[in-house]
Short mmCIF file of C-alpha atoms and ligand atoms in Angstrom, two decimals:
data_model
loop_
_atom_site.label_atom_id
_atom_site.label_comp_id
_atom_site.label_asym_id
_atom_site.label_seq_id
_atom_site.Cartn_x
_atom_site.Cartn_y
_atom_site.Cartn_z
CA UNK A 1 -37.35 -8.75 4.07
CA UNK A 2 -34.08 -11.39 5.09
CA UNK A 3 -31.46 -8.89 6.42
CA UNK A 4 -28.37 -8.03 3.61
CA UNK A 5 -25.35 -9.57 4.54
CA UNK A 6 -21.52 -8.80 3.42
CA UNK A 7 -20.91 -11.72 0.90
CA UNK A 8 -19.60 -14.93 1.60
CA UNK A 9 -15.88 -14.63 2.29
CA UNK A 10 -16.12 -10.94 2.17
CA UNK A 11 -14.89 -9.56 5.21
CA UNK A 12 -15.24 -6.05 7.24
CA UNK A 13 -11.71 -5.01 8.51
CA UNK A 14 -13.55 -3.26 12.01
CA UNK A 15 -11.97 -0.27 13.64
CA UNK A 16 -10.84 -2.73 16.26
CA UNK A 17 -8.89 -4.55 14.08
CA UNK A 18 -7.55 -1.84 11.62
CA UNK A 19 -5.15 -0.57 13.61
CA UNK A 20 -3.08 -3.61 13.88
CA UNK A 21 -3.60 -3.75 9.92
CA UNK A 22 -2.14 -0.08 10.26
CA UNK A 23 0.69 -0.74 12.48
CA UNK A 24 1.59 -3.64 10.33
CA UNK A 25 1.58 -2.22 6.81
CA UNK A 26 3.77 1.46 8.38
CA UNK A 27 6.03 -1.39 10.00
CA UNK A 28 6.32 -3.06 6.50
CA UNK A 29 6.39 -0.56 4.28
CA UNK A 30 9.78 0.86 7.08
CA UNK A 31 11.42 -2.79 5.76
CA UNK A 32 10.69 -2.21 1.73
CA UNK A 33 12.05 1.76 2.21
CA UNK A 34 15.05 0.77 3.28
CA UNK A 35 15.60 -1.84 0.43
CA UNK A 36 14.95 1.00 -1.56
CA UNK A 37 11.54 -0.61 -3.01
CA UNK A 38 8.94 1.49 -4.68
CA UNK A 39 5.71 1.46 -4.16
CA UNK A 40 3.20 0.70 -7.21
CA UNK A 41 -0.72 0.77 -7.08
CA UNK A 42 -2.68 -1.27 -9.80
CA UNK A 43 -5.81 -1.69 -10.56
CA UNK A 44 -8.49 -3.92 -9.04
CA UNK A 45 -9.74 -5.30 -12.85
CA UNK A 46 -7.76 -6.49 -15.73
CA UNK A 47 -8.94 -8.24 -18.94
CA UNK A 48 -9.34 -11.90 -18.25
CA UNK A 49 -6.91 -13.11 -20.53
CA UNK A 50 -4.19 -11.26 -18.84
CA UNK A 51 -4.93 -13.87 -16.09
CA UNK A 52 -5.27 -16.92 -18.74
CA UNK A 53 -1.70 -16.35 -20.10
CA UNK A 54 0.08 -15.88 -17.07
CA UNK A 55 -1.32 -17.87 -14.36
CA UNK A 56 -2.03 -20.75 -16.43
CA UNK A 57 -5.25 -22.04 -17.93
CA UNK A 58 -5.15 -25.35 -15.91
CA UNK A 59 -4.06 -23.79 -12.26
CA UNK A 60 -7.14 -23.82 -9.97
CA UNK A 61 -6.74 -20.06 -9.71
CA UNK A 62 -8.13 -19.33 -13.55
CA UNK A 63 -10.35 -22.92 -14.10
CA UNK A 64 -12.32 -22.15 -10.89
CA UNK A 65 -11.76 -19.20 -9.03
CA UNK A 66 -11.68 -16.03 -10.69
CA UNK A 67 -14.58 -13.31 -10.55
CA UNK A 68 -15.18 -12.81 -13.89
CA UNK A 69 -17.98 -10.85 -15.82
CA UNK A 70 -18.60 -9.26 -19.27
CA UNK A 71 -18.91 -5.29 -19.07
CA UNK A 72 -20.90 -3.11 -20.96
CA UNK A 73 -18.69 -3.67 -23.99
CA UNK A 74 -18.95 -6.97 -23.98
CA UNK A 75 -15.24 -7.07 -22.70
CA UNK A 76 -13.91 -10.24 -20.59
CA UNK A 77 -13.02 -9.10 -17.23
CA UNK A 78 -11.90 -10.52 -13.88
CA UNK A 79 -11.23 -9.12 -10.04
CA UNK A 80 -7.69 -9.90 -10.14
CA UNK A 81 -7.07 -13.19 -8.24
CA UNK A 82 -3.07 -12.00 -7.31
CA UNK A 83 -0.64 -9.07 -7.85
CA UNK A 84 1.86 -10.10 -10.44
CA UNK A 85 0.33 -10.75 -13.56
CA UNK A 86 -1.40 -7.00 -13.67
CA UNK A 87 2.32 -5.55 -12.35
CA UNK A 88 4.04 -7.36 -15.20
CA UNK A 89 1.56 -5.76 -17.21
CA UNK A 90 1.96 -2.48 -15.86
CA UNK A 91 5.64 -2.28 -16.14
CA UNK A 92 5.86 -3.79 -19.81
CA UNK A 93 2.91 -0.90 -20.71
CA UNK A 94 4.39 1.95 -19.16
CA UNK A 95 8.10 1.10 -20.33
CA UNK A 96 9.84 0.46 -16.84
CA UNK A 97 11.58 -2.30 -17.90
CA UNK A 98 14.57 -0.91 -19.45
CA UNK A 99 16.06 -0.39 -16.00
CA UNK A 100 16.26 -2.94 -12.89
CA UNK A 101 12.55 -2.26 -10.80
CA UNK A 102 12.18 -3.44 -7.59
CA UNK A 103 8.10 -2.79 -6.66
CA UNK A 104 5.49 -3.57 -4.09
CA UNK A 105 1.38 -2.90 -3.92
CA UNK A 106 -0.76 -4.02 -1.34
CA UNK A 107 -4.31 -4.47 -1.74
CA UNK A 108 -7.49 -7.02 -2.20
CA UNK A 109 -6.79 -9.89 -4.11
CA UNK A 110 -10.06 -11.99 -5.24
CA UNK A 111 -10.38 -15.86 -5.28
CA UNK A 112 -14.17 -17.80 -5.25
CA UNK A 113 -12.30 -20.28 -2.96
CA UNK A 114 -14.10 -21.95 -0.33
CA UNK A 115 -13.59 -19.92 2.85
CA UNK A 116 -11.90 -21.03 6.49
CA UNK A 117 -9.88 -20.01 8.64
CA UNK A 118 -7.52 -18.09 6.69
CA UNK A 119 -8.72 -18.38 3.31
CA UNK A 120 -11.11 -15.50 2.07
CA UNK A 121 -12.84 -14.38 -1.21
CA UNK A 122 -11.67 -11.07 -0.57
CA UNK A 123 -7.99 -11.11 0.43
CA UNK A 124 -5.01 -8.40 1.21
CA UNK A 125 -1.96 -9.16 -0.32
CA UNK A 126 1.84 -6.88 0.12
CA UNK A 127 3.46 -7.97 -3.08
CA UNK A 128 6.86 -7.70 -3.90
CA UNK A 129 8.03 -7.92 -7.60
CA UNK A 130 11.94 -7.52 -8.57
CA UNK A 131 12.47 -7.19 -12.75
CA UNK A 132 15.96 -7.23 -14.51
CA UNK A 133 18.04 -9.26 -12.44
CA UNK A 134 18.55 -13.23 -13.22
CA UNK A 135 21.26 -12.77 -10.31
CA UNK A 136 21.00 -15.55 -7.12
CA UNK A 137 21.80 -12.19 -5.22
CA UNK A 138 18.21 -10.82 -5.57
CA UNK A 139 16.50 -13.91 -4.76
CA UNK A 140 18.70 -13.76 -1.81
CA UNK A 141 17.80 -10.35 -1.33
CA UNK A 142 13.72 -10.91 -1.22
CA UNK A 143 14.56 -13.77 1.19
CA UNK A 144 16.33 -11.62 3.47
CA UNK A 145 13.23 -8.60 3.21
CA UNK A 146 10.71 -11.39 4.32
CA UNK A 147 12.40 -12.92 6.63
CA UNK A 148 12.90 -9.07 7.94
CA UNK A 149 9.66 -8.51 8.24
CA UNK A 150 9.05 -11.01 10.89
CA UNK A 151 11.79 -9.61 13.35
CA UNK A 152 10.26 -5.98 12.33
CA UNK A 153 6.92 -6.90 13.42
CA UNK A 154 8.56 -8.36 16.47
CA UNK A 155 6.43 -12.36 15.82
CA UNK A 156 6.48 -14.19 18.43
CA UNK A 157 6.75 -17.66 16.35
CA UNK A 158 8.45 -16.64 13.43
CA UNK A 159 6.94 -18.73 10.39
CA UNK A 160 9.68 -21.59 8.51
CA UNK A 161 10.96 -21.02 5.23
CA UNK A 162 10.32 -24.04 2.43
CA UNK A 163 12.05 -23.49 -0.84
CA UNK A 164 12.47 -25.50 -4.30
CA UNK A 165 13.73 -26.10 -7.38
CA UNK A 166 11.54 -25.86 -10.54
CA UNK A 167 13.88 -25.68 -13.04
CA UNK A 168 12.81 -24.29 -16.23
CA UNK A 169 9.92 -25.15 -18.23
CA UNK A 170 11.40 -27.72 -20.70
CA UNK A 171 12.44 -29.44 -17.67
CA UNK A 172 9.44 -29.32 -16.17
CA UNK A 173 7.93 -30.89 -19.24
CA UNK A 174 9.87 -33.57 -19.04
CA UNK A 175 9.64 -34.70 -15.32
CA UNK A 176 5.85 -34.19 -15.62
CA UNK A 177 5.97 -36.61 -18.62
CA UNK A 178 7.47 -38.81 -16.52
CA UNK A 179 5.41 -38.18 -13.91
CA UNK A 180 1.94 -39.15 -15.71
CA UNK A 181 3.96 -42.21 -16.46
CA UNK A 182 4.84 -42.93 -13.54
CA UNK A 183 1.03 -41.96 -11.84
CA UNK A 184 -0.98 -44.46 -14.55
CA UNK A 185 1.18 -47.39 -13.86
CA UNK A 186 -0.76 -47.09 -10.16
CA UNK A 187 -4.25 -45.64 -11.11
CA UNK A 188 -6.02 -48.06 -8.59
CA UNK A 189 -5.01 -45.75 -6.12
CA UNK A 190 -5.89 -42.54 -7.23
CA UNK A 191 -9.57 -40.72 -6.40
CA UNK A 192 -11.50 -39.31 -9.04
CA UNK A 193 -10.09 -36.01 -8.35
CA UNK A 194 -6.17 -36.90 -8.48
CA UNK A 195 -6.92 -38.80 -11.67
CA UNK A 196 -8.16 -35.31 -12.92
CA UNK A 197 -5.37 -33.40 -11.70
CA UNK A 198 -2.96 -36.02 -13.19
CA UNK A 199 -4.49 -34.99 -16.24
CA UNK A 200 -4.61 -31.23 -16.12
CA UNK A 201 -2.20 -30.60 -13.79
CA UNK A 202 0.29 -33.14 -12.66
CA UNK A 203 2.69 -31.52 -10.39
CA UNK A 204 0.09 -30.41 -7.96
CA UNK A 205 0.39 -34.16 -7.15
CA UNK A 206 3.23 -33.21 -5.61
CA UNK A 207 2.21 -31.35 -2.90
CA UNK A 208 -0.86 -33.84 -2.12
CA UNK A 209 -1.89 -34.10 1.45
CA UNK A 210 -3.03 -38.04 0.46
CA UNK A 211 -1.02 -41.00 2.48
CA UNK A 212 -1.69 -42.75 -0.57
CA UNK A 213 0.07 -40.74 -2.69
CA UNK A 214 3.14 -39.35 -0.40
CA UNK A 215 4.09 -43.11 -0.22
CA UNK A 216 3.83 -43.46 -4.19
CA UNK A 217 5.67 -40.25 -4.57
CA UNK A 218 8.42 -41.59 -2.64
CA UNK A 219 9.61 -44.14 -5.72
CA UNK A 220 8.35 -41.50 -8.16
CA UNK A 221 10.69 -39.97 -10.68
CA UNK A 222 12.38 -36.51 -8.58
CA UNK A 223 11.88 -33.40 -9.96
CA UNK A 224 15.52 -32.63 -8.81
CA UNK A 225 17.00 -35.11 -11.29
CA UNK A 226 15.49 -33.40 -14.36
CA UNK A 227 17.29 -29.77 -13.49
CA UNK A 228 19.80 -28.48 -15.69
CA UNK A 229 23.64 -27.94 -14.03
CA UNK A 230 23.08 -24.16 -14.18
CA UNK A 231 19.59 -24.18 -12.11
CA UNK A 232 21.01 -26.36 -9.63
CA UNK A 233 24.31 -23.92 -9.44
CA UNK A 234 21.78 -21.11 -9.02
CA UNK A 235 19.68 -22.63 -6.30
CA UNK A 236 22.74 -24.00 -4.46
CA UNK A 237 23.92 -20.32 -4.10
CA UNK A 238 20.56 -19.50 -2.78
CA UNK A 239 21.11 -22.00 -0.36
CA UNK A 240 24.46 -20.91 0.54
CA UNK A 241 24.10 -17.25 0.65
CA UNK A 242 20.99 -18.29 3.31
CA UNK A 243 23.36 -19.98 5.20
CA UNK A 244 25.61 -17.14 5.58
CA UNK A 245 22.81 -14.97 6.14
CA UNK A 246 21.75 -17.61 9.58
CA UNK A 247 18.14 -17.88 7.77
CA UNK A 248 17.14 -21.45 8.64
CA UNK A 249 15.04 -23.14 5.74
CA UNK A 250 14.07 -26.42 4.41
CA UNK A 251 14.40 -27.72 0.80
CA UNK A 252 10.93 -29.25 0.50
CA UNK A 253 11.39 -31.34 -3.27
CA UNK A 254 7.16 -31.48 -2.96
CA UNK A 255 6.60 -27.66 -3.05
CA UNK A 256 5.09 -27.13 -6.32
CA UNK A 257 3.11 -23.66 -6.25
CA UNK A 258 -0.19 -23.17 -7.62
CA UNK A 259 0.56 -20.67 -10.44
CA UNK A 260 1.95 -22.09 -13.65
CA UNK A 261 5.01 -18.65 -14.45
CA UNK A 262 7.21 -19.97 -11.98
CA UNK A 263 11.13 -21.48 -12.78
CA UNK A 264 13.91 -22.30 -10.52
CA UNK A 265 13.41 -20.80 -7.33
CA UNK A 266 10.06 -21.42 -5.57
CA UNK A 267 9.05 -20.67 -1.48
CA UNK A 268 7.35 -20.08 0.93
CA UNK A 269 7.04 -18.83 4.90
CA UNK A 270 5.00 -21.44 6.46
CA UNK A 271 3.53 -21.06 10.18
CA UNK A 272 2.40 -23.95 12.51
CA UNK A 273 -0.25 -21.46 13.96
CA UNK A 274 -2.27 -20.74 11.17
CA UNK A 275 -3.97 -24.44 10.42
CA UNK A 276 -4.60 -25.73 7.45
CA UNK A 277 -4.23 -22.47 5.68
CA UNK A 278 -0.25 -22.28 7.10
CA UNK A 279 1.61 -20.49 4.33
CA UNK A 280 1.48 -16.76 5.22
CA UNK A 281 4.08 -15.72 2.19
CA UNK A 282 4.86 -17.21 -1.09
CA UNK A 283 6.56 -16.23 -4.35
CA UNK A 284 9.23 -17.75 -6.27
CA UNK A 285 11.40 -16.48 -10.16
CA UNK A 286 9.76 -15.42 -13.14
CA UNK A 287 11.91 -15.42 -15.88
CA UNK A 288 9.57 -16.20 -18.84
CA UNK A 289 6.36 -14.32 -17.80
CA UNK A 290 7.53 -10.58 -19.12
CA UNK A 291 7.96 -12.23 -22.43
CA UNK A 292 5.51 -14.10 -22.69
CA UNK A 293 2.88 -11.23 -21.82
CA UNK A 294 4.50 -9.17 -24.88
CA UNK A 295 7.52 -7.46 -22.91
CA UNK A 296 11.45 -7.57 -23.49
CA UNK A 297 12.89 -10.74 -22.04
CA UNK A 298 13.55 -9.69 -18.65
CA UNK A 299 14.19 -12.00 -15.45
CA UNK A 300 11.78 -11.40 -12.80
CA UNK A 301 11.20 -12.59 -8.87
CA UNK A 302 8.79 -11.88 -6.16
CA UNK A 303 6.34 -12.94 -3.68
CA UNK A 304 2.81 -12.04 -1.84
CA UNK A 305 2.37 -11.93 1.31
CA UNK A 306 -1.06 -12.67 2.67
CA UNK A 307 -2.31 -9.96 5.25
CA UNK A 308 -5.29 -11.69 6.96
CA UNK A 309 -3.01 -14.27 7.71
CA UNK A 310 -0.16 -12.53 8.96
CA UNK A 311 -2.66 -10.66 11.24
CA UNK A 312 -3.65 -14.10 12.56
CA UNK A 313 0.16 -14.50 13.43
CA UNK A 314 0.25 -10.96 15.08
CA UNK A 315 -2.89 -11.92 16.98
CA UNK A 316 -3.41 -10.09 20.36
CA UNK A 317 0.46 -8.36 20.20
CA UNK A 318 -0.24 -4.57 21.08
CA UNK A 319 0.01 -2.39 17.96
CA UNK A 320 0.66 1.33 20.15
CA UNK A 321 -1.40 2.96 22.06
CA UNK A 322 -4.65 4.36 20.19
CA UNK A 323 -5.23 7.19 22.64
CA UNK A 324 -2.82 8.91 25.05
CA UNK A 325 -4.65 11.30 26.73
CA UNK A 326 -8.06 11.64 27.62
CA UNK A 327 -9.64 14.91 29.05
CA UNK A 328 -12.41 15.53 31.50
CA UNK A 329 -13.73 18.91 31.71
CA UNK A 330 -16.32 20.55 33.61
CA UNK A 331 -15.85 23.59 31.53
CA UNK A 332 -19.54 25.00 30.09
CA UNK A 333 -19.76 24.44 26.69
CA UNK A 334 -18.76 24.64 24.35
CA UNK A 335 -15.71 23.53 26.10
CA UNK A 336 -13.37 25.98 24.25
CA UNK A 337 -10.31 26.28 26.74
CA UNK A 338 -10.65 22.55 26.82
CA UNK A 339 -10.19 22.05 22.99
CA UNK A 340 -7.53 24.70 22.91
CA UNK A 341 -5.32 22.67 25.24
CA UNK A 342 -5.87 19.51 23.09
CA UNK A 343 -5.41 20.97 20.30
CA UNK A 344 -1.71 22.23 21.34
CA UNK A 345 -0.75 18.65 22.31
CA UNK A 346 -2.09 17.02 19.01
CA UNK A 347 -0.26 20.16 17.19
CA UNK A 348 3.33 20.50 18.88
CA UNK A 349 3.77 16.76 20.56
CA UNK A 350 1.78 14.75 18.18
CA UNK A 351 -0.43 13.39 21.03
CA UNK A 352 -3.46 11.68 20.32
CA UNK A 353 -6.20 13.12 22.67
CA UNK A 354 -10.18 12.49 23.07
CA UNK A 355 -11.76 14.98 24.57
CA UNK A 356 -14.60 14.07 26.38
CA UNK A 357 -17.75 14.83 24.82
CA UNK A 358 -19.96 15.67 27.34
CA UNK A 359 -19.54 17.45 30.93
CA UNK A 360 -21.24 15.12 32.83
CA UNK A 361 -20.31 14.45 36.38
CA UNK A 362 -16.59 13.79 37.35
CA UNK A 363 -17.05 9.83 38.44
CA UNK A 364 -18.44 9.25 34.77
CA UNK A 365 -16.11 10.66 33.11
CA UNK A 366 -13.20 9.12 34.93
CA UNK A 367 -14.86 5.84 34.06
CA UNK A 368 -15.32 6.57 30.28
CA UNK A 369 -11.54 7.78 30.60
CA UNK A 370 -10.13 4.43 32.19
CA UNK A 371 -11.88 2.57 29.46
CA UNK A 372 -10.21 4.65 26.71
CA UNK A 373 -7.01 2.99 26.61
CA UNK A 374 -5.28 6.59 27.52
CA UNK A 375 -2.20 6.66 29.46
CA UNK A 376 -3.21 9.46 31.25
CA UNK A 377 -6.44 11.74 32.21
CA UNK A 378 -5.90 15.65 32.10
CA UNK A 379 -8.70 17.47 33.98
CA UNK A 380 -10.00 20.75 34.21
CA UNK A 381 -12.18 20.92 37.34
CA UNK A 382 -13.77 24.05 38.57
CA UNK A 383 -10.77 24.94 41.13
CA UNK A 384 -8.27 24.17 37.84
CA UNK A 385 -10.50 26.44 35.50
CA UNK A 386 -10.32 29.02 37.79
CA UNK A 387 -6.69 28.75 39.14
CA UNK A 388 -5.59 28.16 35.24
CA UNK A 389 -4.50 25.12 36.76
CA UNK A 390 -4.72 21.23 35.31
CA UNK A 391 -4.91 18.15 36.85
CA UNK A 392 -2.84 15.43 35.35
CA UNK A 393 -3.88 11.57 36.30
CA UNK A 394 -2.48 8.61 35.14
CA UNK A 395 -4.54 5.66 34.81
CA UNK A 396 -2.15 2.84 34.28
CA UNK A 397 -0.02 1.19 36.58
CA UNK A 398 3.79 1.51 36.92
CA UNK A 399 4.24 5.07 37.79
CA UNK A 400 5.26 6.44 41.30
CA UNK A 401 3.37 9.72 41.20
CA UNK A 402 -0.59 9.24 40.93
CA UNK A 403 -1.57 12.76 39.99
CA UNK A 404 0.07 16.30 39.77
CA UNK A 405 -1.47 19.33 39.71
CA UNK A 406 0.50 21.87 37.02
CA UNK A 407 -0.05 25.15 35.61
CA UNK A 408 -1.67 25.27 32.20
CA UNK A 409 1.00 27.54 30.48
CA UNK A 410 3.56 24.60 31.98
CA UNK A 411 1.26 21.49 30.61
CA UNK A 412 3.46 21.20 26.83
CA UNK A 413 6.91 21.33 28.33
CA UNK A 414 5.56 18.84 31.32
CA UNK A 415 4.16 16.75 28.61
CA UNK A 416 7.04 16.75 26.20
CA UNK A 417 8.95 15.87 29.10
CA UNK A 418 7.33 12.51 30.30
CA UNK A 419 6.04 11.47 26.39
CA UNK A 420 9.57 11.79 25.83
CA UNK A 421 10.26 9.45 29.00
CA UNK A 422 8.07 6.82 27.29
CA UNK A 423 8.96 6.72 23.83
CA UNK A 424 13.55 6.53 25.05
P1 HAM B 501 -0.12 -17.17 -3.84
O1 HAM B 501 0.64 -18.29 -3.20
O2 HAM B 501 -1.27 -17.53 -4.67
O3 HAM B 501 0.94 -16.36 -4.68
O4 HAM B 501 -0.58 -16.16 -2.73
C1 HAM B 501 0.34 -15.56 -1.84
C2 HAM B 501 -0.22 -15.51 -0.43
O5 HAM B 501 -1.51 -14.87 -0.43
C3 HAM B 501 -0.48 -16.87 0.17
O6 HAM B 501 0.68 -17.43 0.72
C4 HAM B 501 -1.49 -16.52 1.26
O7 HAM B 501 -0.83 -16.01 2.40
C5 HAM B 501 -2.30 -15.42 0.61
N1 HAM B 501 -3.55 -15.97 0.06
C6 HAM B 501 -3.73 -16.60 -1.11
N2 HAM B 501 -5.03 -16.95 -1.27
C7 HAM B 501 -5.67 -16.53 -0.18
C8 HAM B 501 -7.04 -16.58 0.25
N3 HAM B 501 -8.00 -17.13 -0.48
N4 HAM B 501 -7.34 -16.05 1.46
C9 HAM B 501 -6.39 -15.47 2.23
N5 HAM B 501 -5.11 -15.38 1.86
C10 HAM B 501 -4.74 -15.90 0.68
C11 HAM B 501 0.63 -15.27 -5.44
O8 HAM B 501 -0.41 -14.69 -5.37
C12 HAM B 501 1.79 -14.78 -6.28
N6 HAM B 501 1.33 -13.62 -7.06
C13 HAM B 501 2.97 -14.43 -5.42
C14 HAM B 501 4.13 -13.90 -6.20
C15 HAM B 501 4.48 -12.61 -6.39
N7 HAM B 501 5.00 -14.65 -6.88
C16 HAM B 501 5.87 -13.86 -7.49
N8 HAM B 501 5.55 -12.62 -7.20
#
């Protein structure tokens, strides 16, 4: 029988790996407390059409990617493919929108893309969605959280923020009018594939990686020149509050975003260490979508960050220590005096301890201890066990004292003591 495998761009999140997923999200979550966000958590499924109507028909996302299956009732449904759509949903259904909301989720987003480096079939996504305030302030103010969470998490190369115009979508009708104009004068030099996406899609022309077509777009009608006085006011406050704010950016006219509910305000955090797959956080305003899912009209911004890659970004930065003490006993089982010591440094100094699971000679333990991770061994040898003594070693460099013998009724306080040294 061919061995089962996880599914193609299905990934295992080892232990290894899940506490820098841990450290990250805690760090994260830190940043969206003290903007006073709440947290929301949505369902994995929603009814297809959910996706249809906000996402867009014609966007890659619902054409080509989704998940989607008919359940037992015959009912259309999909793995959601991204966060807002089912939060917009959520808020309209459960009547939150009669006050400002400022939300966030985090969980596995679902795409049939084809995998890399960065791009999965199963995905983790933070989302952050903002609802009933048309204000510049709050785009401002989701700026400011993401660019936040790159000093929070301490990045070495902080990624660059890209951010556009849209306009609104009369406008956009327009320019892409123009556009497909524009785009069939010079056919000749379009593959089979732009000629289809001038048809279903034409702004994600824009954003084409093609030599041919960045030189075309360069005498192509702007998307800039098509944007009403009060969109361009609104973005130019944006771009001033930034300023004042030292955020550097870049007003990229090409970024055009691959989900059809955006106006005015697109972005997104873009890293040179990620490859192809660089943009690690996206979002962009809203305004239409509440209404057009059913919901009072109220204005509406956000963004998704993606976790895999940020966790790329974080690569081998330490995330904590996962053990601090390790102790080697030659106590006879079952190793209670042992455990009771542990146990009062988990309980009244939040230590983490391993004790070790088997008394086997001293030299093997010591070795199982160094390649713990702990910051220090505690041992009860047979002259400690019977002196009511412990042994405290420390197995990484950059202390003066080696090893200390203590009393046991003294091991808290001497504990709290040097734990306390560390963490000031
Ligand atoms: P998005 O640009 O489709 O936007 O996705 C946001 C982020 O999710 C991307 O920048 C990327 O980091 C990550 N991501 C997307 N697809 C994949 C994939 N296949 N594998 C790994 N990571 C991926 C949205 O989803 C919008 N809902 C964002 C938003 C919220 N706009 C307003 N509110």
């Amino acid at each position: 029988m061919s061995k089962i495998q996880a599914v193609k761009g299905m990934n295992d999140i080892l232990p290894a790996e899940v506490d820098g997923w841990n450290h990250a999200l805690e760090t994260l979550k830190t940043v969206l407390q003290g903007f006073a966000y709440q947290e929301i958590k949505l369902p994995l499924v929603e009814f297809t059409h959910l996706f249809k109507r906000s996402i867009g028909d014609v966007t890659d996302i619902v054409s080509k990617e989704m998940y989607t299956f008919a359940d037992l009732n015959g009912e259309f449904l999909s793995l959601r493919p991204e966060g807002t759509a089912g939060c917009v949903r959520a808020a309209i259904e459960h009547g939150l929108l009669r006050q400002q909301q400022k939300l966030w989720y985090f969980g596995p987003m679902f795409r049939h893309e084809r995998p890399q480096k960065g791009r999965y079939r199963q995905f983790y996504q933070l989302g952050v969605e903002v609802f009933g305030s048309a204000e510049p302030a709050i785009d401002l103010e989701i700026l400011l959280m993401s660019h936040h969470f790159w000093s929070a998490l301490a990045l070495k190369h902080q990624p660059e923020l890209q951010i556009n115009c849209l306009g609104v979508v009369a406008e956009r009708h327009a320019y892409k009018q123009d556009l497909i104009t524009f785009f069939q004068q010079h056919l000749q030099y379009l593959s089979e594939d732009e000629k289809l996406r001038l048809e279903r899609n034409p702004l994600r022309l824009l954003d084409s990686k093609a030599e041919t077509i960045q030189e075309l777009l360069v005498q192509a009608p702007k998307l800039i020149d098509y944007i009403s006085a009060s969109s361009r006011q609104h973005f130019e406050q944006i771009c001033q509050g930034l300023e004042a704010l030292h955020i550097p950016y870049q007003v990229n006219p090409y970024l055009v975003r691959g989900l059809d509910y955006y106006n005015d305000l697109v972005f997104e955090w873009v890293s040179n260490d990620l490859g192809s797959q660089a943009t690690v956080c996206a979002g962009g305003r809203y305004n239409a979508l509440v209404e057009l899912l059913g919901g009072p009209a109220v204005p509406a911004v956000g963004f998704a960050l993606g976790f895999e890659r940020l966790l790329l970004l974080m690569g081998s930065q330490t995330h904590g220590r996962v053990l601090d003490v390790y102790m080697i006993t030659q106590e006879a089982q079952p190793l209670s005096k042992t455990h009771v010591l542990a146990q009062t440094l988990r309980e009244k100094l939040g230590l983490k301890v391993e004790v070790s699971p088997a008394v086997t000679s001293l030299k093997s333990q010591f070795k199982k201890a160094d390649k713990s991770g702990a910051l220090m061994a505690l041992i009860l040898g047979p002259e400690e066990l019977e002196k009511e003594q412990i042994t405290i070693k420390y197995l990484r460099q950059g202390y003066d004292e080696k090893q200390v013998t203590i009393l046991q009724q003294d091991l808290t306080l001497w504990m709290a003591t040097k734990f306390g040294e560390q963490r000031s």
